[in-house]
Short mmCIF file of C-alpha atoms and ligand atoms in Angstrom, two decimals:
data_model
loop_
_atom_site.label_atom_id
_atom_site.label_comp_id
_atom_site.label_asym_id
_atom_site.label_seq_id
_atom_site.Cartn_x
_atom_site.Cartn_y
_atom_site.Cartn_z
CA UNK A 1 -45.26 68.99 33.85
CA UNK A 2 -47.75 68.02 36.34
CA UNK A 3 -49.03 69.80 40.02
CA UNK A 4 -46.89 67.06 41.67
CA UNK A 5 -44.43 67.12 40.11
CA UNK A 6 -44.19 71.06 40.10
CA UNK A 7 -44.44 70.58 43.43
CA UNK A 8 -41.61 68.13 44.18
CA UNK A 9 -39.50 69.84 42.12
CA UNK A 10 -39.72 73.61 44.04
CA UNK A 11 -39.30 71.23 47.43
CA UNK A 12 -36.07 70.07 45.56
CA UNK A 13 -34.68 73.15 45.16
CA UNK A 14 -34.75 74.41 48.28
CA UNK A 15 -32.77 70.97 49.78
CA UNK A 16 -30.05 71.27 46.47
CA UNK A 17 -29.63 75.05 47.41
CA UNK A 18 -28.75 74.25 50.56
CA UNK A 19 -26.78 71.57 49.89
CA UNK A 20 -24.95 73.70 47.70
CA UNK A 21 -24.22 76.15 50.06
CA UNK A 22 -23.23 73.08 52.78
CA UNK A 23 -20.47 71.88 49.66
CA UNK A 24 -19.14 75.53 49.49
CA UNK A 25 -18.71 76.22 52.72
CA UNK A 26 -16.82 72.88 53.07
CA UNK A 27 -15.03 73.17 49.77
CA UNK A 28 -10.69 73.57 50.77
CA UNK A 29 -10.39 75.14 47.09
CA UNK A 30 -12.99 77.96 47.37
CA UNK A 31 -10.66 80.54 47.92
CA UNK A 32 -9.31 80.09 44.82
CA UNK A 33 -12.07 81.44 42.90
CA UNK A 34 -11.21 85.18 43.54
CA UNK A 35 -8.03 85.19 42.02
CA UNK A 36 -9.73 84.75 38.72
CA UNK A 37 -12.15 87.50 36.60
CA UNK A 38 -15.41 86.25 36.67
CA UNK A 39 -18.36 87.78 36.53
CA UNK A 40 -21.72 86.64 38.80
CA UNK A 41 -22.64 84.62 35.93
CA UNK A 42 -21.72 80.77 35.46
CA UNK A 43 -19.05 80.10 33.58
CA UNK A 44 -18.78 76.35 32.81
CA UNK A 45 -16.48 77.02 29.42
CA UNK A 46 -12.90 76.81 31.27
CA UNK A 47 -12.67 73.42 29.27
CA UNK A 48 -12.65 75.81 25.96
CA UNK A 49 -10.63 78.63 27.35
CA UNK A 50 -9.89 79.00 30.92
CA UNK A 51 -10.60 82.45 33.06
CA UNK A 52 -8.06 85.10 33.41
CA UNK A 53 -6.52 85.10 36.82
CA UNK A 54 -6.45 88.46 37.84
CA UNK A 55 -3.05 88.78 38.70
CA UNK A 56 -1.94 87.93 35.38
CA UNK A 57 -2.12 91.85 32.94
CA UNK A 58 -0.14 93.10 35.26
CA UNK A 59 3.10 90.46 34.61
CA UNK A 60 2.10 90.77 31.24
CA UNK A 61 2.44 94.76 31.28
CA UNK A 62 5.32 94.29 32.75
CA UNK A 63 6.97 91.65 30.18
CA UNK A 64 5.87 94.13 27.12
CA UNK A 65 6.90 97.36 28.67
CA UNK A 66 10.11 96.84 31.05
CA UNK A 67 11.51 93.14 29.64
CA UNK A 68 10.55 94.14 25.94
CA UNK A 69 10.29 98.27 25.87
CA UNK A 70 13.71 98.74 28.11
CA UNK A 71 16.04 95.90 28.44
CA UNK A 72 15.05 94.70 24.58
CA UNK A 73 17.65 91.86 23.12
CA UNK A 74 19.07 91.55 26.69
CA UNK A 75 15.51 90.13 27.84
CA UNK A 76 16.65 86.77 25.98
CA UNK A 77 19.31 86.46 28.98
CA UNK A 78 18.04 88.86 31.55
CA UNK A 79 14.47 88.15 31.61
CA UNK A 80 14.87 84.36 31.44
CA UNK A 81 12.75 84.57 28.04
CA UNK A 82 15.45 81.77 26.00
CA UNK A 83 15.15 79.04 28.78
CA UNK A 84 11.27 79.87 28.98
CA UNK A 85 9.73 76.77 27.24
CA UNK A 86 11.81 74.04 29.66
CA UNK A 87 11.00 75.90 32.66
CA UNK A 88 7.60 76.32 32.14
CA UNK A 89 7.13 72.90 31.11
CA UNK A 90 8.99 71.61 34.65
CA UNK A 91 6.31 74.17 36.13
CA UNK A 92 3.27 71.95 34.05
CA UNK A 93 5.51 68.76 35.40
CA UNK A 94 4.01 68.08 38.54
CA UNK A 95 0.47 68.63 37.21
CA UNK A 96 0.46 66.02 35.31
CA UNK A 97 2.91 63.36 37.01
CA UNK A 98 6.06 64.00 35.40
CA UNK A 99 9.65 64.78 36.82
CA UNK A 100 11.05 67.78 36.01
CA UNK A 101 13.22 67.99 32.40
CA UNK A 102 11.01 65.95 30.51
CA UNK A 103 7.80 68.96 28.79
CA UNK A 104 8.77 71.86 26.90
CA UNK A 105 6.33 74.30 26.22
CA UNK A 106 6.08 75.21 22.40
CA UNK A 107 3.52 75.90 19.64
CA UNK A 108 -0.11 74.59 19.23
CA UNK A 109 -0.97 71.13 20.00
CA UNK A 110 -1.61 70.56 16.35
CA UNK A 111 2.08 70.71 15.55
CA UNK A 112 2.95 69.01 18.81
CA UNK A 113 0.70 66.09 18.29
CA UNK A 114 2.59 66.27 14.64
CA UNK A 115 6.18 66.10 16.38
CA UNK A 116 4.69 63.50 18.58
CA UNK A 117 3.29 60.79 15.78
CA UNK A 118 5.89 60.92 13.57
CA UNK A 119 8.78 60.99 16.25
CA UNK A 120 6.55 57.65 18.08
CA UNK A 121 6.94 56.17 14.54
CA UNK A 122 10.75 56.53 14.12
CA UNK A 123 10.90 55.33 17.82
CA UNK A 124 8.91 52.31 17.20
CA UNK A 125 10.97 51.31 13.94
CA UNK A 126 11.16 49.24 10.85
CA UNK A 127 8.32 46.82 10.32
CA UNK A 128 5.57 47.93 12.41
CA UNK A 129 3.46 50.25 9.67
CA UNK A 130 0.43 50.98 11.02
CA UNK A 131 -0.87 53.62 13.85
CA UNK A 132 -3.79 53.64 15.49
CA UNK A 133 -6.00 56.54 16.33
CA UNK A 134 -8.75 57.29 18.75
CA UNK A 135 -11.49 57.06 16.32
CA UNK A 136 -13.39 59.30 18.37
CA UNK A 137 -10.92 62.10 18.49
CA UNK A 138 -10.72 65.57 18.42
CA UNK A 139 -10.31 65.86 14.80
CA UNK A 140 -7.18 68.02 14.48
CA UNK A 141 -5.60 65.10 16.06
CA UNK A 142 -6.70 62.76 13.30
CA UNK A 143 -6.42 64.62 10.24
CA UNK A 144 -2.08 65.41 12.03
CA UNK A 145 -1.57 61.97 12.26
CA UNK A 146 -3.34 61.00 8.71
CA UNK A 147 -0.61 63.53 7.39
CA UNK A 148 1.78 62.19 9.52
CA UNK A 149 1.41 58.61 8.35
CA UNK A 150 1.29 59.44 4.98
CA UNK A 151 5.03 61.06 5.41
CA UNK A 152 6.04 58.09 7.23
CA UNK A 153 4.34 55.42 5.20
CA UNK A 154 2.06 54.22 7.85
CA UNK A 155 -1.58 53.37 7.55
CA UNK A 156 -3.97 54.88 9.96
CA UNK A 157 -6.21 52.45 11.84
CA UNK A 158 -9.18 54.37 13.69
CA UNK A 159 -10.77 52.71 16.90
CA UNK A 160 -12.25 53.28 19.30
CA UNK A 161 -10.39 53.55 22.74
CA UNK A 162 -12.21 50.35 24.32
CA UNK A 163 -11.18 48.57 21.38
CA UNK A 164 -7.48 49.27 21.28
CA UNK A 165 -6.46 46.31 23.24
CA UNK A 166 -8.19 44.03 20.17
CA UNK A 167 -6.52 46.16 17.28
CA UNK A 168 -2.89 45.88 18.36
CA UNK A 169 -0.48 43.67 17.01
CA UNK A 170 3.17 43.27 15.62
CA UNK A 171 2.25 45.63 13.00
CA UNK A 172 1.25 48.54 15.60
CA UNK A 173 3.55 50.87 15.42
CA UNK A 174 2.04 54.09 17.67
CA UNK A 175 -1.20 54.08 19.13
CA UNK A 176 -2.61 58.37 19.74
CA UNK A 177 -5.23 58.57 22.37
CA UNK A 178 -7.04 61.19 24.31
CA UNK A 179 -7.29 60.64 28.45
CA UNK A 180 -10.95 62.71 28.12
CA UNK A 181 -13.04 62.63 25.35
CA UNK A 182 -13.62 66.44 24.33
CA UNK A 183 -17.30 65.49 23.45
CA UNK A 184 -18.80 63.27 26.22
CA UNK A 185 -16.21 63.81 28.88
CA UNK A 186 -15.56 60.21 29.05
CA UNK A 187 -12.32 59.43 30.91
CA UNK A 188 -10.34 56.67 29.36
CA UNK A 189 -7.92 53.84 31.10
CA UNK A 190 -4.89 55.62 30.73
CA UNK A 191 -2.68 53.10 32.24
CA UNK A 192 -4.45 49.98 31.17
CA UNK A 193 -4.58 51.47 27.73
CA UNK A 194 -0.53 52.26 27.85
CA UNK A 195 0.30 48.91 29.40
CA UNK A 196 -1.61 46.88 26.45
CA UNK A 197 0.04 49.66 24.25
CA UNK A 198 3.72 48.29 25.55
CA UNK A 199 2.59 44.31 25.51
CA UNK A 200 2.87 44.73 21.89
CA UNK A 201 5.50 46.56 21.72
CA UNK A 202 4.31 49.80 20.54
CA UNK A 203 4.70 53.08 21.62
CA UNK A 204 2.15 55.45 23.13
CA UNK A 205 0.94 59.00 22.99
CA UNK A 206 -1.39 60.12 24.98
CA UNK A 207 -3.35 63.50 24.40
CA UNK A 208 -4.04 65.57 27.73
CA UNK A 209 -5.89 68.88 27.00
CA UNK A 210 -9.02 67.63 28.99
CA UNK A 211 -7.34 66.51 31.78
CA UNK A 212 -4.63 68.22 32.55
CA UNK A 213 -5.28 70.57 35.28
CA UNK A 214 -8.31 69.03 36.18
CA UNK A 215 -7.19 65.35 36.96
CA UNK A 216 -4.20 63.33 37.83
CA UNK A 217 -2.68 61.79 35.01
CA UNK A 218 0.39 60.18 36.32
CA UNK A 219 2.53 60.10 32.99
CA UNK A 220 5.87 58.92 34.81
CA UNK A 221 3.94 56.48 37.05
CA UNK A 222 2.11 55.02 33.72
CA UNK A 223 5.13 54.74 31.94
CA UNK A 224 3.48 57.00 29.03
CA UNK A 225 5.77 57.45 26.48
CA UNK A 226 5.29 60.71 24.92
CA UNK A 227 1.99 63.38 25.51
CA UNK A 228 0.78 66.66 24.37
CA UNK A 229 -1.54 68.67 25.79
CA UNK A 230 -2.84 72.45 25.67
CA UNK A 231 -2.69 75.27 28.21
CA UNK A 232 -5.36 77.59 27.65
CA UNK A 233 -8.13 75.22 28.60
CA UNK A 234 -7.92 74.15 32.52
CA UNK A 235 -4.42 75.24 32.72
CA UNK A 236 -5.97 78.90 32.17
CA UNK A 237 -2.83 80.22 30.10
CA UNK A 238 -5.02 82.33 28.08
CA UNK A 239 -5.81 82.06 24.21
CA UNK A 240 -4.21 80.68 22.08
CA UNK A 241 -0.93 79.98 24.87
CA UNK A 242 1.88 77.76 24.07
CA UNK A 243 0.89 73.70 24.01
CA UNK A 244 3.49 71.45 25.67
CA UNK A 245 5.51 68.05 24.81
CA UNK A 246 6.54 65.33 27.15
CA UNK A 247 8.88 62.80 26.31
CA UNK A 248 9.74 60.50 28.90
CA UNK A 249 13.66 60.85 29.75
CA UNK A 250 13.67 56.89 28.08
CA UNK A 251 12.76 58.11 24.65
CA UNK A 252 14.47 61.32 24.98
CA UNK A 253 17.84 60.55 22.81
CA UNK A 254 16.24 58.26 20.23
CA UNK A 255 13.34 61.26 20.00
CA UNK A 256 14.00 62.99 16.22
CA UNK A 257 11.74 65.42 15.54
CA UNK A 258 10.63 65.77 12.23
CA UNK A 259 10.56 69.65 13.31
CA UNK A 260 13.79 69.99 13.41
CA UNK A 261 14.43 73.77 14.04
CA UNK A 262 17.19 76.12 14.74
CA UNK A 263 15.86 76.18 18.41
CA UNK A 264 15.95 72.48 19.08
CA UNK A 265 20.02 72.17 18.15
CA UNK A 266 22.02 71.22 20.16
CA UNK A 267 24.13 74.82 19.71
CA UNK A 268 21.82 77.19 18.32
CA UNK A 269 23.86 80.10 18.02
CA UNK A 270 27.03 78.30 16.40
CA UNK A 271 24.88 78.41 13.31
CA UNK A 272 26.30 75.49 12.13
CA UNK A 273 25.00 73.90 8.35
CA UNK A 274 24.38 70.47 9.98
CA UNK A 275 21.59 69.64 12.45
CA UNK A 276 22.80 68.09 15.88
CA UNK A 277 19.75 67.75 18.27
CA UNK A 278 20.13 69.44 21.73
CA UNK A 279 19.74 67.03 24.60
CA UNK A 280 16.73 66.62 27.21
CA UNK A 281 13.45 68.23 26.70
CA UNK A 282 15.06 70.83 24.75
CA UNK A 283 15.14 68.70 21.32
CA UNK A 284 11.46 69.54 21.32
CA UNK A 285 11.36 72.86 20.26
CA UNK A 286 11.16 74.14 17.20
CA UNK A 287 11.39 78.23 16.53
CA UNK A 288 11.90 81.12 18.45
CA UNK A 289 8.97 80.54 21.25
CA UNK A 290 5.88 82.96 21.31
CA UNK A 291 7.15 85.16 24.40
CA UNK A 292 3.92 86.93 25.39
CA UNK A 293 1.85 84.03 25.20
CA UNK A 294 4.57 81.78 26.98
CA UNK A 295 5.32 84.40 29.78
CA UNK A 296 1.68 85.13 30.21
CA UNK A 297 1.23 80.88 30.91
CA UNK A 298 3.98 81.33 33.54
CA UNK A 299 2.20 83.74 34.81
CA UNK A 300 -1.31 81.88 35.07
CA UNK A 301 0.34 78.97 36.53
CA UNK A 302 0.57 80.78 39.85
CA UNK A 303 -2.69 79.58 40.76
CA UNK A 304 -1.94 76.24 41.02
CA UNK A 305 0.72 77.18 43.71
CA UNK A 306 -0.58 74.71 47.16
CA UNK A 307 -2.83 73.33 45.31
CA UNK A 308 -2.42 69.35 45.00
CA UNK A 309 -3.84 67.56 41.62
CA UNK A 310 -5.99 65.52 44.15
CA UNK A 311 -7.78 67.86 45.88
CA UNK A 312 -8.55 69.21 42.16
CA UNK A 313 -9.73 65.71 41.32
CA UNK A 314 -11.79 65.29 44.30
CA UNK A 315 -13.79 68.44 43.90
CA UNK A 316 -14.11 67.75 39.91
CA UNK A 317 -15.99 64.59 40.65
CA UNK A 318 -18.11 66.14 43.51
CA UNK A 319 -18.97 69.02 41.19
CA UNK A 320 -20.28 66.50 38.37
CA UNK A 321 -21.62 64.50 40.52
CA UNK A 322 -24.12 67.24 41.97
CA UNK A 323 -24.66 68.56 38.68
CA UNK A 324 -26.18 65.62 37.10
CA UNK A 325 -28.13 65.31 40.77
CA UNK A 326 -29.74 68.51 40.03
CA UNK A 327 -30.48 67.89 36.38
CA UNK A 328 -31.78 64.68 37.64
CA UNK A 329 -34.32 66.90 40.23
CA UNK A 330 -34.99 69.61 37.91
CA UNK A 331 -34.94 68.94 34.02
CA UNK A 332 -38.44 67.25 32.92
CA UNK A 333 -37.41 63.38 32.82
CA UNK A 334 -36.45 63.02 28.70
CA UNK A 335 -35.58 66.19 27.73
CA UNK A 336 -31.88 65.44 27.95
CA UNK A 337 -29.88 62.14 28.31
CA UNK A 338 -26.14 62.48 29.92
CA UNK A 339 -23.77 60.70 27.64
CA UNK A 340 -21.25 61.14 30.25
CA UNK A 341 -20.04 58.24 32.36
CA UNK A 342 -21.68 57.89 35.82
CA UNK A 343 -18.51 55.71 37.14
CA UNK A 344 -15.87 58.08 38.69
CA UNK A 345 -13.59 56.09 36.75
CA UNK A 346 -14.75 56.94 33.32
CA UNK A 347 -15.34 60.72 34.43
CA UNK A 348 -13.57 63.67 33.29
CA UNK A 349 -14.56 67.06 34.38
CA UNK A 350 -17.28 67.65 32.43
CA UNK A 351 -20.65 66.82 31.50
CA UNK A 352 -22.21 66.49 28.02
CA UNK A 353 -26.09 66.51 28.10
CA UNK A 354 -27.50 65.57 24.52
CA UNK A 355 -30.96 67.33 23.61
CA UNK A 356 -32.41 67.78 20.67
CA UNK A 357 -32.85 71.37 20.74
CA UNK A 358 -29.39 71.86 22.27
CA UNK A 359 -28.77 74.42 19.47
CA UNK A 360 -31.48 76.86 20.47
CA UNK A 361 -30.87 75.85 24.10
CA UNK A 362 -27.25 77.10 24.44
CA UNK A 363 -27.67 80.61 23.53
CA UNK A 364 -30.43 80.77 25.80
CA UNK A 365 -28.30 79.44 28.37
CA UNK A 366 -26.02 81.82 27.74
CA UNK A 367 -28.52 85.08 27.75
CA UNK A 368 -29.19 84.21 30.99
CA UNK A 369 -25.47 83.76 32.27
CA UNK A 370 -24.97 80.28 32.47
CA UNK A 371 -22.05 79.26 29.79
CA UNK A 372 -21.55 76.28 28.75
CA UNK A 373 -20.87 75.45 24.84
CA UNK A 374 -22.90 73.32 22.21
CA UNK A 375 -21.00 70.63 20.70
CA UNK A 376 -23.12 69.84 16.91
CA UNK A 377 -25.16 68.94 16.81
CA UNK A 378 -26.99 67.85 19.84
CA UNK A 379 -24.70 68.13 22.70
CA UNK A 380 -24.96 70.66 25.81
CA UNK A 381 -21.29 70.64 26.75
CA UNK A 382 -20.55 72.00 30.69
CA UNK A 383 -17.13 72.15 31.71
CA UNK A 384 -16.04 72.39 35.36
CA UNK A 385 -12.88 74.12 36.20
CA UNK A 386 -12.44 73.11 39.95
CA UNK A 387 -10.44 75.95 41.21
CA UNK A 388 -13.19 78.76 40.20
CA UNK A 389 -16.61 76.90 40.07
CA UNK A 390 -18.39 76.51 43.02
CA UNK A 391 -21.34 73.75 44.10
CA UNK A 392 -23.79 77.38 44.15
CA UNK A 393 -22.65 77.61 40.67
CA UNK A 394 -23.78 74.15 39.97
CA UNK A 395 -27.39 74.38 41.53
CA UNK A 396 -27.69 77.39 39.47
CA UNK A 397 -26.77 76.15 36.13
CA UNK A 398 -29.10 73.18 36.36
CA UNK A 399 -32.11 75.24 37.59
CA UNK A 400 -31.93 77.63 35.02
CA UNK A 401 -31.41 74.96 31.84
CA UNK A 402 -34.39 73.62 33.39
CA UNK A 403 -36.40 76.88 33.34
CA UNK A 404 -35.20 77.24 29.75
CA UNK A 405 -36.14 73.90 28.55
CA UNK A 406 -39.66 74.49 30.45
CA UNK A 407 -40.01 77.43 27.96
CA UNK A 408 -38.28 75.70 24.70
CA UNK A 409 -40.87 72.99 24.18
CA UNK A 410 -38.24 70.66 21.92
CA UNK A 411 -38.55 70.45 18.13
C1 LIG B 501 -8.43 71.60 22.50
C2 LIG B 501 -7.86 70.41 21.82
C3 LIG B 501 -6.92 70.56 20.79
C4 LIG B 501 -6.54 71.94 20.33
O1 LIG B 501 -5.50 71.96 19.43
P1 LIG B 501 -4.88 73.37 18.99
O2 LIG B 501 -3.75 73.02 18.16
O3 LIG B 501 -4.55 74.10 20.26
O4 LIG B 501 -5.95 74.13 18.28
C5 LIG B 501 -6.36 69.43 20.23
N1 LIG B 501 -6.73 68.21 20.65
C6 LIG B 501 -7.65 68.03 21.61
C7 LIG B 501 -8.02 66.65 22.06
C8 LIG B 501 -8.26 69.12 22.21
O5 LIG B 501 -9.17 68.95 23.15
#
């Protein structure tokens, strides 16, 4: 780096500080932040596993030692623990556009995306054999719906999402999509994408674990058929919490899951030999529900309490949007290359920064209290979680990956 631009840059600083103090101070969600643990480090993983709002051992104490310890087997009526997964899920409704009645909360979105494929396919019907996948996906959702069209005698056809409009046809059975790319936080056309998806008549599921809680996604507008998403990432329900299931109210009686469990009947406890699904959101389930983990995401979700998906959205964007401005000002012009989308449009709420020593980079990063993760091999991945990361925060991270790249020389 030369005098100049040494120079320039320590000038640069001192305006993006400031700034970031001007964004804070004008920021409506600020106060947010201190109902979550954090630390006075940087925490830009929330997109992995959210923070632990501080309210939330407490309920949890309380659901192990007076719901579990005292009232035991009564907790099923008492505590509200049976109807857990469809209330919770009409508590994740408005998050992510949908009337109430149409998510339950249940298992991992592995096995939801599972339920979702292969229930798409038997909606779809006879003659349409092939489903297409986001070619680009998070892989458990590709090797689920490999298995799943192997079961169902479908062919997988990977593409790209850009592409999907080109690849469907009378044969397209279901098309499985993410809204944000978990790798270069690219935000795809969710209701451009659905719309083609109908034209041919074929149904579409949409998976939300980047998005929700950080964007609108507008599944009832959209007309999305079915979606799965997780809740431990911007929903902050904790590791390893409960995933969810929408089916619009449209599909909901033709919806036969090939999960078929005791849960999901239609009269559970008449422990009948025969399967009769249980109307509504309800059909989704599967097993007895994880309790802790579920009641622990209830829990979490008090956060979002006056807090509109917009004003979420709004800060997202100017969070990103300052972070690859100080990048731009600080990080020595080709040491890293933002493969995330500079249109708002095509922005989820994160930014992926590919350098080539990304891998000794991270842990560096993270040494110094900035944590982000690495995404193999050569991607810095930065997630921001609007309701606890703050414009300071921003300014912060991007100065100190520059001072660390200053010292790494590259490979
Ligand atoms: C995080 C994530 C998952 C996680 O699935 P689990 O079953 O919870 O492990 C699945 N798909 C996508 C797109 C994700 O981002």
């Amino acid at each position: 780096m030369s005098e100049t631009a040494t120079t320039t840059s320590a000038s640069g600083t001192e305006d993006l500080l400031v700034r970031a103090l001007e964004l804070d101070a004008a920021d409506p969600l600020a106060d947010r932040r201190e109902l979550f643990a954090l630390d006075d480090g940087v925490y830009l993983d929330g997109n992995s596993l959210g923070a632990l709002p501080l309210h939330v051992p407490a309920r949890v104490q309380d659901v192990l030692t007076r719901q579990w310890g005292e009232l035991r087997i009564r907790s099923w009526d008492e505590s509200g623990w049976w109807t857990a997964p469809e209330r919770i899920g009409d508590r994740i409704a408005p998050l992510v556009g949908a009337a109430a009645g149409q998510i339950v909360v249940s298992d991992s979105t592995s096995v939801n995306v599972f339920k979702a494929v292969v229930a798409a396919a038997r909606i779809a019907g006879e003659g349409r054999d092939e489903i297409l996948v986001d070619a680009t996906t998070f892989p458990t959702d590709g090797y689920i719906a490999a298995s799943a069209a192997r079961l169902t005698g479908h062919r997988i056809v990977p593409v790209a999402p850009a592409d999907v409009p080109a690849a469907l046809g009378p044969r397209t059975a279901v098309v499985l999509l993410n809204h944000v790319d978990y790798r270069s936080g690219r935000l795809h056309d969710l209701p451009g994408l659905t719309a083609a998806v109908h034209a041919a008549g074929a149904v579409a599921v949409w998976d939300l674990c980047h998005s929700a809680g950080a964007l609108p996604v507008g599944l009832d507008e959209h007309g999305v058929d079915l979606a799965v998403g997780c809740t431990y990432k911007y929903l902050n329900g904790g590791p390893g919490s409960p995933a969810y299931l929408y089916v619009a109210e449209r599909h909901q009686a033709a919806f036969d899951s090939p999960l078929p469990g005791w849960n999901s009947h239609a009269d559970p406890f008449g422990m009948t030999p025969g399967y009769a699904p249980a109307d509504g959101s309800a059909r989704g389930r599967v097993g007895t529900p994880d309790i802790v983990s579920m009641l622990t995401l209830e829990a979490a979700l008090d956060v979002w309490d006056g807090v509109g998906v917009d004003a979420v959205r709004a800060k997202s964007l100017a969070l990103t949007d300052f972070f690859l401005a100080c990048v731009e000002a600080y990080v020595p012009a080709g040491r890293v290359t933002s493969v995330t989308p500079t249109a708002h449009a095509e922005r989820g709420s994160q930014v992926a920064l590919r350098c080539d020593d990304a891998a000794s980079v991270m842990p560096r990063l993270v040494e110094r209290g900035v944590v982000g993760d690495l995404r193999r091999p050569d991607v810095l991945r930065f997630g921001f979680t609007p309701l606890y990361v703050g414009f300071a925060d921003v300014e912060r991270a991007a100065r100190v990956l520059a001072e660390v790249l200053a010292e790494n020389p590259g490979d």
